[in-house]
Amino acid sequence: AQTVTQSQPEMSVQEAETVTLSCTYDTSESDYYLFWYKQPPSRQMILVIRQEAYKQQNATENRFSVNFQKAAKSFSLKISDSQLGDAAMYFCALKGGSNYKLTFGKGTLLTVNP
Amino acid sequence: GAGVSQTPSNKVTEKGKYVELRCDPISGHTALYWYRQSLGQGPEFLIYFQGTGAADDSGLPNDRFFAVRPEGSVSTLKIQRTERGDSAVYLCASSRGQSGELFFGEGSRLTVL
């Protein structure tokens, strides 16, 4: 079984500042993928960043980067230079390498204050 | 279309009624998924299609739920004898094969009164 835990129901950040969203997970698979999705009020899930478990290097996408700690089963998302458009629900998700199902956490609501 | 399209965007129905939710995936995407997102929760897997066949329907909660994809493109999620607990956002996603990136639609919000 796969589980994903997001322990921060809500977070807030000042515009232009940096914020980190936490995620821990559990899986019995040795090959897996981790994702962060953004869900604005439009409800559409948008992929922010992905990390392959076999890669030691942390993934980065412009202002978004992850801190992947495989031994600790931790996968946090750092948003730098936060913008008003970053305000949304953020979901951490896990997919086993031999699987097609995404397992999502409960999400973190990010507020960006001007 | 350019993205995954879901209709209706919102559906309000009465307990006991039958409902159909439609998903039009990105052209050429062979894999199609349905997820259900209840209030305050992350999406939960319902069913996965590879082509026309349901490769995995283990997430469907009970036999009131059924989904089809007869021509390997558009899919319809069907809910019989709706209950208030069925109220949720139903998300559809498609991908280019099983290991491809998932692209989600904007979901259909179902409210059962």
mmCIF file of C-alpha atoms in Angstrom:
data_model
loop_
_atom_site.group_PDB
_atom_site.id
_atom_site.type_symbol
_atom_site.label_atom_id
_atom_site.label_comp_id
_atom_site.label_asym_id
_atom_site.label_seq_id
_atom_site.Cartn_x
_atom_site.Cartn_y
_atom_site.Cartn_z
ATOM 1 C CA ALA A 1 0.000 0.000 0.000
ATOM 2 C CA GLN A 2 1.085 3.561 -0.670
ATOM 3 C CA THR A 3 0.463 6.507 1.623
ATOM 4 C CA VAL A 4 1.159 10.217 1.300
ATOM 5 C CA THR A 5 0.962 12.582 4.256
ATOM 6 C CA GLN A 6 0.842 16.356 4.135
ATOM 7 C CA SER A 7 0.911 17.647 7.676
ATOM 8 C CA GLN A 8 0.280 21.319 6.883
ATOM 9 C CA PRO A 9 -3.382 21.966 6.037
ATOM 10 C CA GLU A 10 -2.616 25.665 5.436
ATOM 11 C CA MET A 11 0.439 27.817 4.851
ATOM 12 C CA SER A 12 0.914 31.483 4.105
ATOM 13 C CA VAL A 13 3.791 33.484 2.646
ATOM 14 C CA GLN A 14 4.509 37.083 1.811
ATOM 15 C CA GLU A 15 4.877 37.949 -1.832
ATOM 16 C CA ALA A 16 8.525 37.598 -2.985
ATOM 17 C CA GLU A 17 9.401 35.407 0.016
ATOM 18 C CA THR A 18 10.184 31.690 0.106
ATOM 19 C CA VAL A 19 7.937 28.966 1.463
ATOM 20 C CA THR A 20 8.402 25.224 1.943
ATOM 21 C CA LEU A 21 5.571 22.695 1.843
ATOM 22 C CA SER A 22 6.135 19.338 3.537
ATOM 23 C CA CYS A 23 5.292 15.840 2.373
ATOM 24 C CA THR A 24 6.167 12.387 3.661
ATOM 25 C CA TYR A 25 5.299 9.126 1.999
ATOM 26 C CA ASP A 26 5.504 5.391 2.323
ATOM 27 C CA THR A 27 5.763 2.726 -0.347
ATOM 28 C CA SER A 28 7.095 -0.803 -0.655
ATOM 29 C CA GLU A 29 8.266 -0.224 -4.220
ATOM 30 C CA SER A 30 11.926 0.429 -4.967
ATOM 31 C CA ASP A 31 11.100 2.321 -8.159
ATOM 32 C CA TYR A 32 8.620 5.163 -7.858
ATOM 33 C CA TYR A 33 7.862 8.743 -8.836
ATOM 34 C CA LEU A 34 6.891 11.721 -6.718
ATOM 35 C CA PHE A 35 4.934 14.744 -7.856
ATOM 36 C CA TRP A 36 3.684 18.096 -6.674
ATOM 37 C CA TYR A 37 0.430 19.284 -8.229
ATOM 38 C CA LYS A 38 -1.167 22.713 -7.972
ATOM 39 C CA GLN A 39 -4.959 23.028 -7.907
ATOM 40 C CA PRO A 40 -6.289 26.585 -8.296
ATOM 41 C CA PRO A 41 -9.988 27.405 -7.851
ATOM 42 C CA SER A 42 -10.574 26.287 -11.443
ATOM 43 C CA ARG A 43 -10.110 22.728 -10.032
ATOM 44 C CA GLN A 44 -7.690 21.655 -12.759
ATOM 45 C CA MET A 45 -4.703 19.767 -11.334
ATOM 46 C CA ILE A 46 -1.518 21.192 -12.825
ATOM 47 C CA LEU A 47 1.805 19.380 -12.562
ATOM 48 C CA VAL A 48 4.387 21.589 -10.856
ATOM 49 C CA ILE A 49 7.353 19.262 -10.579
ATOM 50 C CA ARG A 50 8.249 15.557 -10.609
ATOM 51 C CA GLN A 51 11.061 13.512 -9.133
ATOM 52 C CA GLU A 52 12.197 10.039 -10.087
ATOM 53 C CA ALA A 53 13.222 8.093 -6.982
ATOM 54 C CA TYR A 54 16.345 6.684 -8.639
ATOM 55 C CA LYS A 55 17.712 10.172 -9.256
ATOM 56 C CA GLN A 56 19.763 11.623 -6.421
ATOM 57 C CA GLN A 57 19.675 15.147 -7.798
ATOM 58 C CA ASN A 58 16.749 17.239 -6.610
ATOM 59 C CA ALA A 59 14.410 18.381 -9.382
ATOM 60 C CA THR A 60 14.013 22.097 -10.108
ATOM 61 C CA GLU A 61 11.584 23.996 -12.324
ATOM 62 C CA ASN A 62 12.249 27.716 -12.347
ATOM 63 C CA ARG A 63 11.120 29.029 -8.927
ATOM 64 C CA PHE A 64 10.070 25.562 -7.753
ATOM 65 C CA SER A 65 12.474 23.012 -6.301
ATOM 66 C CA VAL A 66 12.227 19.913 -4.166
ATOM 67 C CA ASN A 67 14.203 18.491 -1.280
ATOM 68 C CA PHE A 68 14.030 14.731 -1.804
ATOM 69 C CA GLN A 69 15.263 12.747 1.191
ATOM 70 C CA LYS A 70 14.841 9.119 0.126
ATOM 71 C CA ALA A 71 15.927 7.475 3.372
ATOM 72 C CA ALA A 72 13.588 9.686 5.373
ATOM 73 C CA LYS A 73 10.821 9.301 2.753
ATOM 74 C CA SER A 74 10.430 13.030 2.636
ATOM 75 C CA PHE A 75 9.637 15.179 -0.405
ATOM 76 C CA SER A 76 9.223 18.887 0.314
ATOM 77 C CA LEU A 77 8.472 21.647 -2.189
ATOM 78 C CA LYS A 78 10.212 25.011 -2.015
ATOM 79 C CA ILE A 79 8.694 27.986 -3.786
ATOM 80 C CA SER A 80 11.068 30.925 -4.160
ATOM 81 C CA ASP A 81 10.086 34.512 -4.913
ATOM 82 C CA SER A 82 6.423 33.689 -4.237
ATOM 83 C CA GLN A 83 3.903 35.334 -6.523
ATOM 84 C CA LEU A 84 0.204 36.031 -6.048
ATOM 85 C CA GLY A 85 -0.542 33.492 -8.771
ATOM 86 C CA ASP A 86 1.062 30.758 -6.670
ATOM 87 C CA ALA A 87 -1.906 30.823 -4.297
ATOM 88 C CA ALA A 88 -3.670 27.462 -4.603
ATOM 89 C CA MET A 89 -4.037 24.003 -3.076
ATOM 90 C CA TYR A 90 -0.863 21.969 -3.439
ATOM 91 C CA PHE A 91 -0.969 18.200 -3.495
ATOM 92 C CA CYS A 92 1.913 15.797 -3.084
ATOM 93 C CA ALA A 93 1.453 12.534 -5.008
ATOM 94 C CA LEU A 94 3.201 9.194 -5.394
ATOM 95 C CA LYS A 95 3.174 6.628 -8.190
ATOM 96 C CA GLY A 96 4.831 3.240 -7.962
ATOM 97 C CA GLY A 97 7.037 2.334 -10.893
ATOM 98 C CA SER A 98 4.995 -0.730 -11.714
ATOM 99 C CA ASN A 99 1.731 1.068 -11.127
ATOM 100 C CA TYR A 100 -0.349 3.701 -12.851
ATOM 101 C CA LYS A 101 -2.317 4.941 -9.863
ATOM 102 C CA LEU A 102 -1.472 8.233 -8.251
ATOM 103 C CA THR A 103 -1.856 8.365 -4.475
ATOM 104 C CA PHE A 104 -2.441 11.911 -3.265
ATOM 105 C CA GLY A 105 -2.026 13.608 0.084
ATOM 106 C CA LYS A 106 -4.800 15.744 1.557
ATOM 107 C CA GLY A 107 -3.256 18.942 0.290
ATOM 108 C CA THR A 108 -1.895 22.217 1.639
ATOM 109 C CA LEU A 109 -3.719 25.480 1.007
ATOM 110 C CA LEU A 110 -1.149 28.151 0.203
ATOM 111 C CA THR A 111 -2.052 31.811 0.648
ATOM 112 C CA VAL A 112 0.222 34.505 -0.779
ATOM 113 C CA ASN A 113 -0.074 37.873 0.946
ATOM 114 C CA PRO A 114 0.689 41.060 -1.021
ATOM 115 C CA GLY B 1 -9.339 20.183 -28.134
ATOM 116 C CA ALA B 2 -6.062 21.154 -26.554
ATOM 117 C CA GLY B 3 -6.818 19.804 -23.101
ATOM 118 C CA VAL B 4 -8.991 17.316 -21.250
ATOM 119 C CA SER B 5 -12.600 18.443 -21.402
ATOM 120 C CA GLN B 6 -15.221 17.437 -18.823
ATOM 121 C CA THR B 7 -18.940 18.041 -18.915
ATOM 122 C CA PRO B 8 -20.994 19.117 -17.138
ATOM 123 C CA SER B 9 -18.921 21.465 -15.046
ATOM 124 C CA ASN B 10 -21.522 21.329 -12.301
ATOM 125 C CA LYS B 11 -24.402 18.942 -11.770
ATOM 126 C CA VAL B 12 -27.052 19.135 -9.068
ATOM 127 C CA THR B 13 -29.335 16.153 -8.737
ATOM 128 C CA GLU B 14 -31.709 14.588 -6.273
ATOM 129 C CA LYS B 15 -31.030 11.486 -4.244
ATOM 130 C CA GLY B 16 -31.914 8.376 -6.199
ATOM 131 C CA LYS B 17 -31.433 9.881 -9.654
ATOM 132 C CA TYR B 18 -29.103 8.640 -12.414
ATOM 133 C CA VAL B 19 -26.141 10.772 -13.487
ATOM 134 C CA GLU B 20 -23.658 10.666 -16.374
ATOM 135 C CA LEU B 21 -20.371 12.563 -16.393
ATOM 136 C CA ARG B 22 -18.405 12.873 -19.627
ATOM 137 C CA CYS B 23 -14.668 13.110 -20.262
ATOM 138 C CA ASP B 24 -13.073 13.979 -23.595
ATOM 139 C CA PRO B 25 -9.321 13.250 -23.333
ATOM 140 C CA ILE B 26 -6.456 14.784 -25.240
ATOM 141 C CA SER B 27 -6.344 13.424 -28.766
ATOM 142 C CA GLY B 28 -4.008 10.458 -29.061
ATOM 143 C CA HIS B 29 -3.905 9.691 -25.347
ATOM 144 C CA THR B 30 -4.593 5.998 -24.882
ATOM 145 C CA ALA B 31 -4.751 5.999 -21.091
ATOM 146 C CA LEU B 32 -7.682 7.563 -19.249
ATOM 147 C CA TYR B 33 -8.308 7.826 -15.515
ATOM 148 C CA TRP B 34 -11.186 8.847 -13.278
ATOM 149 C CA TYR B 35 -10.542 10.201 -9.789
ATOM 150 C CA ARG B 36 -12.956 11.404 -7.110
ATOM 151 C CA GLN B 37 -12.136 14.341 -4.866
ATOM 152 C CA SER B 38 -14.284 14.784 -1.788
ATOM 153 C CA LEU B 39 -14.301 18.057 0.112
ATOM 154 C CA GLY B 40 -11.026 18.641 1.940
ATOM 155 C CA GLN B 41 -9.377 15.544 0.487
ATOM 156 C CA GLY B 42 -6.960 14.685 -2.257
ATOM 157 C CA PRO B 43 -8.198 12.888 -5.352
ATOM 158 C CA GLU B 44 -8.794 9.142 -5.023
ATOM 159 C CA PHE B 45 -8.434 6.683 -7.880
ATOM 160 C CA LEU B 46 -11.613 5.209 -9.339
ATOM 161 C CA ILE B 47 -10.846 3.522 -12.658
ATOM 162 C CA TYR B 48 -8.195 3.285 -15.373
ATOM 163 C CA PHE B 49 -8.748 2.619 -19.082
ATOM 164 C CA GLN B 50 -6.103 1.557 -21.541
ATOM 165 C CA GLY B 51 -7.799 1.932 -24.903
ATOM 166 C CA THR B 52 -11.379 0.725 -24.761
ATOM 167 C CA GLY B 53 -11.024 -1.661 -21.854
ATOM 168 C CA ALA B 54 -11.133 -0.941 -18.135
ATOM 169 C CA ALA B 55 -7.729 -2.211 -17.055
ATOM 170 C CA ASP B 56 -8.415 -1.521 -13.387
ATOM 171 C CA ASP B 57 -11.751 -0.610 -11.806
ATOM 172 C CA SER B 58 -10.726 -1.460 -8.263
ATOM 173 C CA GLY B 59 -11.370 2.078 -7.033
ATOM 174 C CA LEU B 60 -15.068 2.137 -7.913
ATOM 175 C CA PRO B 61 -16.818 2.282 -4.515
ATOM 176 C CA ASN B 62 -19.736 -0.028 -5.327
ATOM 177 C CA ASP B 63 -21.828 -1.404 -8.173
ATOM 178 C CA ARG B 64 -23.773 1.842 -8.554
ATOM 179 C CA PHE B 65 -20.713 3.233 -10.314
ATOM 180 C CA PHE B 66 -19.828 2.214 -13.851
ATOM 181 C CA ALA B 67 -17.655 3.727 -16.585
ATOM 182 C CA VAL B 68 -17.291 3.080 -20.298
ATOM 183 C CA ARG B 69 -14.993 4.131 -23.104
ATOM 184 C CA PRO B 70 -16.487 2.401 -26.142
ATOM 185 C CA GLU B 71 -14.260 3.830 -28.866
ATOM 186 C CA GLY B 72 -11.106 4.394 -26.889
ATOM 187 C CA SER B 73 -11.570 8.138 -26.681
ATOM 188 C CA VAL B 74 -14.491 9.732 -24.818
ATOM 189 C CA SER B 75 -15.385 8.146 -21.491
ATOM 190 C CA THR B 76 -18.585 8.348 -19.471
ATOM 191 C CA LEU B 77 -18.825 7.776 -15.732
ATOM 192 C CA LYS B 78 -22.290 6.589 -14.780
ATOM 193 C CA ILE B 79 -23.740 6.707 -11.286
ATOM 194 C CA GLN B 80 -27.037 5.004 -10.526
ATOM 195 C CA ARG B 81 -29.349 5.705 -7.586
ATOM 196 C CA THR B 82 -27.203 8.603 -6.416
ATOM 197 C CA GLU B 83 -26.674 9.140 -2.702
ATOM 198 C CA ARG B 84 -25.678 12.275 -0.804
ATOM 199 C CA GLY B 85 -22.286 10.709 -0.129
ATOM 200 C CA ASP B 86 -21.592 10.691 -3.862
ATOM 201 C CA SER B 87 -21.269 14.484 -3.781
ATOM 202 C CA ALA B 88 -17.726 15.311 -4.883
ATOM 203 C CA VAL B 89 -15.638 16.615 -7.745
ATOM 204 C CA TYR B 90 -15.019 13.918 -10.334
ATOM 205 C CA LEU B 91 -11.727 14.460 -12.131
ATOM 206 C CA CYS B 92 -10.704 12.890 -15.402
ATOM 207 C CA ALA B 93 -7.115 12.639 -16.614
ATOM 208 C CA SER B 94 -5.448 11.253 -19.701
ATOM 209 C CA SER B 95 -1.894 10.327 -20.614
ATOM 210 C CA ARG B 96 0.120 9.077 -23.550
ATOM 211 C CA GLY B 97 0.415 5.559 -22.305
ATOM 212 C CA GLN B 98 0.577 4.229 -18.783
ATOM 213 C CA SER B 99 3.849 5.931 -17.824
ATOM 214 C CA GLY B 100 3.169 9.302 -19.421
ATOM 215 C CA GLU B 101 2.428 12.533 -17.608
ATOM 216 C CA LEU B 102 -1.202 12.869 -16.530
ATOM 217 C CA PHE B 103 -3.164 15.834 -17.819
ATOM 218 C CA PHE B 104 -6.280 16.620 -15.803
ATOM 219 C CA GLY B 105 -9.557 18.223 -16.747
ATOM 220 C CA GLU B 106 -11.327 20.806 -14.590
ATOM 221 C CA GLY B 107 -13.611 18.215 -13.115
ATOM 222 C CA SER B 108 -17.343 17.820 -12.747
ATOM 223 C CA ARG B 109 -18.747 18.911 -9.410
ATOM 224 C CA LEU B 110 -21.643 16.640 -8.446
ATOM 225 C CA THR B 111 -24.036 17.700 -5.717
ATOM 226 C CA VAL B 112 -26.670 15.234 -4.562
ATOM 227 C CA LEU B 113 -29.480 16.834 -2.568
#
